[in-house]
Amino acid sequence: MQGFLNAVTGIANESGFVGIMENPGYLIMIIVACGLIYLAIGKQFEPLLLLPIAFGMLLANLPFGEIIHMQYFIPPEGADPSLYPMFSEILHHGGLADMLYLGVKLGIYPPLIFLGIGTMTDFGPLNSNPKSLLLGAAAQLGIFTTYIGAKLLGFTGPQAGAIGIIGGADGPTAIFVASKLAPELLGAIAVAAYSYMALVPIIQPPIMRALTTKKERMIVMEQLRPVSKLEKIMFPIICTIIICLILPTAVPLVGMLMLGNLMKESGVVDRINKTAGNELMNIITIFLGVSVGCTTNAETFLNKNTLFIVALGLIAFCFGTAGGVLFGKIMCWATHGKVNPLIGSAGVSAVPMAARVSQKVGQQENPQNFLLMHAMGP
């Protein structure tokens, strides 16, 4: 009998319930994870990435499960990162999530996702109306505003840069930059970025209406000119050369994005085009979501920095939307009413959701307004 009681006591002491009692933060994170799973399934907010991220968060906060070992990826304070035996530790002692997280740490997953995005992207609206590039640039106001805000709150320069990228409203880019500049903030940045991307239809319309007049929202834009196949083929090649010569560090992301688009527009590699846009992208999305979610355990996530990041992420989206719309108003004035300022909000890069929001807000004022393709340019 004594042996049986000892066995039961031993099982109880090693169970996750003990861990939750010792650190209630685990329970809070489990509730947060379940809430994100609900948003992904019930509300269909960015479910392709939000669902695996949320489930990874759930796995990371089941006490004693040790799904991932972040100490293998972040060198001890004062240690030389170049000498830190990360791969040796992971290969000898790491588990599944540690292996998967290497794809994030080494910057493999985001470029491969960009390859898939390129196969699904139509740059025709931008080719047809190159001026819309300026709206996309103006909408990056959120990045710089957030960077300054993060610095004022005490974050380091690299950390502020990683947080600021949330304002670009592009999940893979946010993960890529955070993994390079501030891996210790990766979980919070990824969750904030994808949560706000999912909330674009809720965040943007009030700002768009507040900054524009009814007359401006009713503007009907001229139909875009047709874009030839030669233009569509030359565009990714020229973009890759120019952008990567100006900013060589952009080669992994821009190069893969444009390669995917070139495969799509060339029409000669249909098989690998479909593979990159479907099977490969789906596999990488699972790996990326689960491994990023696993970094959000209670010890690293529940702190004031996470609250700051969530607040700064909202500021980033608001200022990005405002910057695009305000520059749209300038273009409207300069073109004597030929540009609807609403398309500027699509410059925040949440493709194609932000463009759909521009279309919806425009049609609410004028049912004859079709802004979707115009908004895809920014």
Short mmCIF file of C-alpha atoms in Angstrom, two decimals:
data_model
loop_
_atom_site.label_atom_id
_atom_site.label_comp_id
_atom_site.label_asym_id
_atom_site.label_seq_id
_atom_site.Cartn_x
_atom_site.Cartn_y
_atom_site.Cartn_z
CA MET A 1 0.00 0.00 0.00
CA GLN A 2 2.82 2.36 0.90
CA GLY A 3 4.45 1.64 -2.47
CA PHE A 4 1.21 2.45 -4.26
CA LEU A 5 0.85 5.75 -2.41
CA ASN A 6 4.44 6.64 -3.19
CA ALA A 7 3.84 5.91 -6.86
CA VAL A 8 0.68 8.09 -6.92
CA THR A 9 2.50 10.87 -5.07
CA GLY A 10 5.41 10.68 -7.50
CA ILE A 11 3.10 10.88 -10.53
CA ALA A 12 1.25 13.83 -8.97
CA ASN A 13 4.48 15.69 -8.22
CA GLU A 14 5.69 15.22 -11.78
CA SER A 15 2.40 16.25 -13.38
CA GLY A 16 1.83 19.55 -15.09
CA PHE A 17 -0.75 20.55 -12.47
CA VAL A 18 2.06 21.08 -9.99
CA GLY A 19 3.79 23.35 -12.49
CA ILE A 20 0.63 25.42 -12.92
CA MET A 21 0.26 25.78 -9.16
CA GLU A 22 3.88 26.88 -8.88
CA ASN A 23 3.55 29.34 -11.76
CA PRO A 24 -0.04 30.48 -12.56
CA GLY A 25 1.39 32.23 -15.61
CA TYR A 26 1.17 28.93 -17.44
CA LEU A 27 -2.60 28.89 -16.93
CA ILE A 28 -2.88 32.47 -18.23
CA MET A 29 -0.92 31.54 -21.36
CA ILE A 30 -3.05 28.42 -21.91
CA ILE A 31 -6.15 30.63 -21.78
CA VAL A 32 -4.54 33.10 -24.22
CA ALA A 33 -3.64 30.23 -26.57
CA CYS A 34 -7.21 28.91 -26.47
CA GLY A 35 -8.47 32.43 -27.20
CA LEU A 36 -6.24 32.68 -30.27
CA ILE A 37 -7.40 29.23 -31.42
CA TYR A 38 -10.98 30.49 -31.15
CA LEU A 39 -10.15 33.57 -33.24
CA ALA A 40 -8.48 31.37 -35.86
CA ILE A 41 -11.34 28.85 -36.10
CA GLY A 42 -14.43 30.76 -34.97
CA LYS A 43 -13.63 34.14 -36.54
CA GLN A 44 -11.22 32.88 -39.24
CA PHE A 45 -8.66 35.58 -38.39
CA GLU A 46 -5.51 34.65 -40.37
CA PRO A 47 -6.15 30.96 -39.56
CA LEU A 48 -3.32 29.54 -41.68
CA LEU A 49 -0.70 30.95 -39.33
CA LEU A 50 -2.65 31.96 -36.25
CA LEU A 51 -3.84 28.39 -35.63
CA PRO A 52 -0.38 26.72 -35.60
CA ILE A 53 1.09 29.67 -33.64
CA ALA A 54 -1.66 29.38 -31.04
CA PHE A 55 -1.26 25.61 -30.72
CA GLY A 56 2.51 26.00 -30.44
CA MET A 57 1.84 28.49 -27.62
CA LEU A 58 -0.39 25.90 -25.96
CA LEU A 59 2.32 23.23 -26.18
CA ALA A 60 4.97 25.59 -24.81
CA ASN A 61 2.92 26.34 -21.70
CA LEU A 62 2.14 22.79 -20.61
CA PRO A 63 4.51 22.58 -17.61
CA PHE A 64 7.44 20.17 -17.78
CA GLY A 65 6.72 19.36 -21.41
CA GLU A 66 9.92 21.15 -22.52
CA ILE A 67 8.78 21.30 -26.12
CA ILE A 68 11.55 23.78 -26.94
CA HIS A 69 14.79 24.87 -25.26
CA MET A 70 15.36 28.56 -25.98
CA GLN A 71 18.60 28.52 -23.97
CA TYR A 72 20.18 26.68 -26.91
CA PHE A 73 19.48 29.60 -29.25
CA ILE A 74 20.34 32.62 -27.11
CA PRO A 75 23.99 32.83 -25.95
CA PRO A 76 24.55 33.55 -22.24
CA GLU A 77 25.14 37.19 -21.39
CA GLY A 78 28.70 38.17 -22.24
CA ALA A 79 29.35 35.11 -24.41
CA ASP A 80 30.65 35.45 -27.96
CA PRO A 81 27.69 34.47 -30.23
CA SER A 82 30.09 33.18 -32.88
CA LEU A 83 31.56 30.71 -30.39
CA TYR A 84 28.29 29.60 -28.83
CA PRO A 85 27.80 25.87 -29.64
CA MET A 86 24.13 26.20 -30.67
CA PHE A 87 24.10 23.39 -33.24
CA SER A 88 25.98 20.97 -31.01
CA GLU A 89 23.52 21.44 -28.16
CA ILE A 90 20.48 21.07 -30.42
CA LEU A 91 21.74 18.01 -32.27
CA HIS A 92 22.64 16.21 -29.06
CA HIS A 93 19.88 17.33 -26.71
CA GLY A 94 17.20 19.10 -28.80
CA GLY A 95 13.75 17.86 -29.70
CA LEU A 96 11.35 18.36 -32.61
CA ALA A 97 10.53 22.01 -31.90
CA ASP A 98 14.23 22.83 -31.48
CA MET A 99 14.95 21.38 -34.91
CA LEU A 100 12.01 23.24 -36.46
CA TYR A 101 13.03 26.52 -34.83
CA LEU A 102 16.37 26.35 -36.60
CA GLY A 103 14.47 27.31 -39.75
CA VAL A 104 13.44 30.55 -38.03
CA LYS A 105 16.80 31.20 -36.40
CA LEU A 106 18.69 30.71 -39.66
CA GLY A 107 16.20 32.76 -41.68
CA ILE A 108 15.03 29.86 -43.87
CA TYR A 109 11.24 29.88 -43.46
CA PRO A 110 10.34 33.53 -44.25
CA PRO A 111 12.11 33.58 -47.67
CA LEU A 112 10.45 30.28 -48.63
CA ILE A 113 7.06 31.73 -47.66
CA PHE A 114 7.89 34.77 -49.80
CA LEU A 115 8.59 32.38 -52.68
CA GLY A 116 5.07 31.03 -52.32
CA ILE A 117 3.58 34.52 -51.95
CA GLY A 118 5.32 35.54 -55.17
CA THR A 119 3.56 32.75 -57.08
CA MET A 120 0.20 34.18 -55.96
CA THR A 121 0.91 37.88 -56.40
CA ASP A 122 -0.20 39.99 -59.35
CA PHE A 123 2.00 43.06 -59.75
CA GLY A 124 -0.14 44.22 -62.68
CA PRO A 125 -1.83 47.05 -60.73
CA LEU A 126 1.58 48.42 -59.69
CA ASN A 127 2.92 48.14 -63.25
CA SER A 128 -0.19 49.87 -64.54
CA ASN A 129 -0.01 52.70 -62.01
CA PRO A 130 3.57 53.07 -60.68
CA LYS A 131 2.58 56.17 -58.68
CA SER A 132 0.85 53.87 -56.21
CA LEU A 133 4.34 52.89 -55.02
CA LEU A 134 4.42 56.23 -53.18
CA LEU A 135 1.32 55.27 -51.21
CA GLY A 136 2.98 52.05 -50.13
CA ALA A 137 6.01 54.02 -48.98
CA ALA A 138 3.88 56.53 -47.05
CA ALA A 139 2.12 53.70 -45.21
CA GLN A 140 5.47 52.70 -43.68
CA LEU A 141 5.09 55.71 -41.35
CA GLY A 142 3.98 53.20 -38.72
CA ILE A 143 7.39 51.51 -38.74
CA PHE A 144 9.33 54.67 -37.96
CA THR A 145 6.81 55.99 -35.43
CA THR A 146 6.88 52.69 -33.58
CA TYR A 147 10.68 52.55 -33.69
CA ILE A 148 10.87 55.95 -31.98
CA GLY A 149 8.22 54.92 -29.43
CA ALA A 150 10.05 51.69 -28.62
CA LYS A 151 13.31 53.58 -28.09
CA LEU A 152 11.57 56.00 -25.71
CA LEU A 153 10.24 53.02 -23.74
CA GLY A 154 13.78 51.75 -23.18
CA PHE A 155 14.17 49.08 -25.86
CA THR A 156 17.56 48.79 -27.53
CA GLY A 157 18.07 49.89 -31.13
CA PRO A 158 17.83 46.35 -32.58
CA GLN A 159 14.79 45.55 -30.42
CA ALA A 160 13.08 48.80 -31.47
CA GLY A 161 13.75 47.97 -35.12
CA ALA A 162 12.26 44.49 -34.74
CA ILE A 163 9.16 45.91 -33.01
CA GLY A 164 8.81 48.69 -35.59
CA ILE A 165 8.58 46.19 -38.44
CA ILE A 166 5.16 45.18 -37.08
CA GLY A 167 4.00 48.38 -38.77
CA GLY A 168 4.81 46.88 -42.15
CA ALA A 169 1.87 44.49 -41.59
CA ASP A 170 3.76 41.60 -43.10
CA GLY A 171 4.12 38.53 -40.89
CA PRO A 172 7.07 36.74 -42.53
CA THR A 173 9.05 39.98 -42.66
CA ALA A 174 8.35 40.67 -38.97
CA ILE A 175 9.52 37.16 -38.06
CA PHE A 176 12.60 37.41 -40.29
CA VAL A 177 13.71 40.75 -38.83
CA ALA A 178 12.94 39.76 -35.24
CA SER A 179 14.92 36.52 -35.59
CA LYS A 180 17.93 38.56 -36.72
CA LEU A 181 17.71 41.57 -34.41
CA ALA A 182 15.85 40.46 -31.28
CA PRO A 183 15.18 36.70 -31.07
CA GLU A 184 14.22 37.08 -27.42
CA LEU A 185 11.16 39.11 -28.54
CA LEU A 186 10.22 36.89 -31.48
CA GLY A 187 7.16 35.27 -29.89
CA ALA A 188 5.58 38.53 -28.76
CA ILE A 189 6.31 40.26 -32.08
CA ALA A 190 4.89 37.38 -34.14
CA VAL A 191 1.72 37.15 -32.07
CA ALA A 192 1.22 40.94 -32.19
CA ALA A 193 1.89 41.13 -35.93
CA TYR A 194 -0.49 38.35 -36.91
CA SER A 195 -3.17 39.38 -34.42
CA TYR A 196 -3.29 42.91 -35.80
CA MET A 197 -3.10 41.68 -39.40
CA ALA A 198 -6.20 39.63 -38.64
CA LEU A 199 -7.88 42.72 -37.17
CA VAL A 200 -7.20 44.96 -40.19
CA PRO A 201 -10.95 45.03 -41.14
CA ILE A 202 -11.69 46.36 -37.65
CA ILE A 203 -8.72 48.71 -37.12
CA GLN A 204 -8.59 50.47 -40.49
CA PRO A 205 -12.14 51.67 -41.40
CA PRO A 206 -12.59 54.17 -38.50
CA ILE A 207 -9.20 55.74 -39.30
CA MET A 208 -9.99 55.88 -43.02
CA ARG A 209 -13.35 57.58 -42.42
CA ALA A 210 -11.90 60.02 -39.88
CA LEU A 211 -9.21 61.24 -42.29
CA THR A 212 -11.31 61.54 -45.46
CA THR A 213 -14.42 63.40 -46.52
CA LYS A 214 -17.51 61.75 -48.00
CA LYS A 215 -16.70 63.41 -51.33
CA GLU A 216 -13.21 61.91 -51.34
CA ARG A 217 -14.49 58.43 -50.45
CA MET A 218 -16.94 58.58 -53.37
CA ILE A 219 -14.25 59.24 -56.01
CA VAL A 220 -14.40 56.69 -58.85
CA MET A 221 -10.94 56.01 -60.28
CA GLU A 222 -10.26 55.38 -63.96
CA GLN A 223 -9.82 51.80 -65.11
CA LEU A 224 -6.21 50.61 -65.04
CA ARG A 225 -4.48 50.09 -68.37
CA PRO A 226 -3.79 46.51 -69.48
CA VAL A 227 -0.29 45.22 -68.65
CA SER A 228 1.54 43.14 -71.26
CA LYS A 229 3.09 39.76 -70.50
CA LEU A 230 6.55 41.16 -71.29
CA GLU A 231 6.10 43.86 -68.62
CA LYS A 232 5.02 41.24 -66.07
CA ILE A 233 8.07 39.09 -66.84
CA MET A 234 10.54 41.97 -66.77
CA PHE A 235 9.16 43.45 -63.55
CA PRO A 236 10.52 40.83 -61.06
CA ILE A 237 13.90 40.72 -62.83
CA ILE A 238 14.35 44.51 -62.80
CA CYS A 239 13.04 44.80 -59.22
CA THR A 240 15.47 42.18 -57.97
CA ILE A 241 18.46 43.87 -59.58
CA ILE A 242 17.63 47.42 -58.49
CA ILE A 243 16.39 46.72 -54.95
CA CYS A 244 19.14 44.25 -54.08
CA LEU A 245 21.88 46.54 -55.43
CA ILE A 246 20.55 49.37 -53.26
CA LEU A 247 19.96 47.14 -50.22
CA PRO A 248 21.89 43.84 -50.42
CA THR A 249 20.48 42.58 -47.12
CA ALA A 250 17.07 42.39 -48.83
CA VAL A 251 18.25 39.62 -51.18
CA PRO A 252 16.74 36.66 -49.24
CA LEU A 253 13.22 38.10 -49.05
CA VAL A 254 12.99 40.18 -52.22
CA GLY A 255 14.86 37.59 -54.28
CA MET A 256 12.51 34.76 -53.29
CA LEU A 257 9.41 36.94 -53.72
CA MET A 258 10.44 37.94 -57.22
CA LEU A 259 11.52 34.40 -58.15
CA GLY A 260 8.06 33.15 -57.23
CA ASN A 261 6.45 35.90 -59.27
CA LEU A 262 8.71 35.21 -62.25
CA MET A 263 7.74 31.53 -62.14
CA LYS A 264 4.09 32.57 -62.18
CA GLU A 265 4.33 35.13 -64.97
CA SER A 266 6.69 33.16 -67.24
CA GLY A 267 4.15 30.38 -67.64
CA VAL A 268 6.85 27.79 -68.41
CA VAL A 269 7.30 26.16 -64.99
CA ASP A 270 3.73 25.39 -64.02
CA ARG A 271 4.63 22.34 -61.92
CA ILE A 272 7.15 24.03 -59.60
CA ASN A 273 5.01 27.17 -59.54
CA LYS A 274 2.12 25.15 -58.11
CA THR A 275 4.44 23.31 -55.70
CA ALA A 276 5.92 26.57 -54.34
CA GLY A 277 2.49 28.19 -53.94
CA ASN A 278 0.77 25.16 -52.43
CA GLU A 279 2.61 22.14 -50.98
CA LEU A 280 5.89 23.86 -50.08
CA MET A 281 4.25 26.97 -48.66
CA ASN A 282 1.78 24.91 -46.63
CA ILE A 283 4.55 22.78 -45.11
CA ILE A 284 6.69 25.80 -44.24
CA THR A 285 3.67 27.59 -42.78
CA ILE A 286 3.11 24.70 -40.37
CA PHE A 287 6.77 24.60 -39.35
CA LEU A 288 6.97 28.37 -38.94
CA GLY A 289 3.74 28.73 -36.97
CA VAL A 290 4.38 25.89 -34.53
CA SER A 291 8.03 26.79 -33.87
CA VAL A 292 7.25 30.50 -33.34
CA GLY A 293 4.32 29.63 -31.07
CA CYS A 294 6.60 27.41 -28.99
CA THR A 295 8.76 30.44 -28.09
CA THR A 296 5.88 32.07 -26.19
CA ASN A 297 6.12 30.39 -22.81
CA ALA A 298 5.06 32.12 -19.61
CA GLU A 299 8.61 32.94 -18.49
CA THR A 300 9.46 34.88 -21.65
CA PHE A 301 6.02 36.17 -22.66
CA LEU A 302 4.36 37.43 -19.49
CA ASN A 303 6.25 40.64 -18.80
CA LYS A 304 5.90 44.37 -19.34
CA ASN A 305 7.85 44.21 -22.60
CA THR A 306 5.12 42.04 -24.14
CA LEU A 307 2.47 44.57 -23.12
CA PHE A 308 4.57 47.36 -24.65
CA ILE A 309 4.97 45.36 -27.87
CA VAL A 310 1.23 44.72 -28.14
CA ALA A 311 0.50 48.43 -27.59
CA LEU A 312 3.23 49.53 -30.02
CA GLY A 313 1.92 47.07 -32.62
CA LEU A 314 -1.49 48.76 -32.53
CA ILE A 315 0.16 52.17 -32.84
CA ALA A 316 2.17 50.87 -35.80
CA PHE A 317 -0.93 49.75 -37.68
CA CYS A 318 -2.83 52.97 -36.91
CA PHE A 319 -0.01 55.27 -38.01
CA GLY A 320 0.70 53.13 -41.08
CA THR A 321 -2.93 53.35 -42.16
CA ALA A 322 -3.02 57.08 -41.45
CA GLY A 323 0.20 57.70 -43.38
CA GLY A 324 -1.13 55.96 -46.49
CA VAL A 325 -4.49 57.72 -46.38
CA LEU A 326 -2.98 61.16 -45.78
CA PHE A 327 -0.59 60.76 -48.70
CA GLY A 328 -3.57 59.56 -50.72
CA LYS A 329 -5.23 62.90 -49.95
CA ILE A 330 -2.14 64.70 -51.24
CA MET A 331 -2.24 62.65 -54.46
CA CYS A 332 -5.97 63.34 -54.75
CA TRP A 333 -5.28 67.09 -54.57
CA ALA A 334 -2.32 66.88 -56.97
CA THR A 335 -4.33 64.92 -59.57
CA HIS A 336 -7.42 67.14 -59.20
CA GLY A 337 -9.57 64.41 -57.74
CA LYS A 338 -8.45 61.39 -59.78
CA VAL A 339 -7.09 59.37 -56.83
CA ASN A 340 -9.35 58.04 -54.08
CA PRO A 341 -7.42 58.46 -50.79
CA LEU A 342 -8.89 55.22 -49.46
CA ILE A 343 -6.45 53.13 -51.51
CA GLY A 344 -3.57 54.55 -49.44
CA SER A 345 -4.57 52.41 -46.46
CA ALA A 346 -3.68 49.29 -48.48
CA GLY A 347 -0.02 50.31 -48.33
CA VAL A 348 0.31 48.58 -44.95
CA SER A 349 0.98 45.36 -46.90
CA ALA A 350 -1.64 43.05 -45.36
CA VAL A 351 -2.29 41.54 -48.80
CA PRO A 352 -5.03 41.21 -49.96
CA MET A 353 -7.05 42.00 -46.85
CA ALA A 354 -6.17 45.71 -46.71
CA ALA A 355 -7.13 46.13 -50.38
CA ARG A 356 -10.49 44.50 -49.66
CA VAL A 357 -11.04 46.97 -46.81
CA SER A 358 -10.40 49.88 -49.22
CA GLN A 359 -12.90 48.35 -51.61
CA LYS A 360 -15.52 47.83 -48.89
CA VAL A 361 -15.28 51.33 -47.40
CA GLY A 362 -15.40 52.87 -50.89
CA GLN A 363 -18.48 50.90 -51.90
CA GLN A 364 -20.29 51.85 -48.72
CA GLU A 365 -20.18 55.46 -49.94
CA ASN A 366 -20.63 54.75 -53.65
CA PRO A 367 -21.89 51.33 -54.85
CA GLN A 368 -20.33 52.04 -58.26
CA ASN A 369 -16.87 52.32 -56.74
CA PHE A 370 -14.44 49.50 -57.52
CA LEU A 371 -11.13 50.18 -55.77
CA LEU A 372 -9.81 46.65 -55.26
CA MET A 373 -7.31 46.52 -58.11
CA HIS A 374 -6.25 50.14 -57.56
CA ALA A 375 -5.61 49.31 -53.88
CA MET A 376 -3.47 46.29 -54.81
CA GLY A 377 -0.82 48.66 -56.21
CA PRO A 378 0.21 50.19 -52.87
#
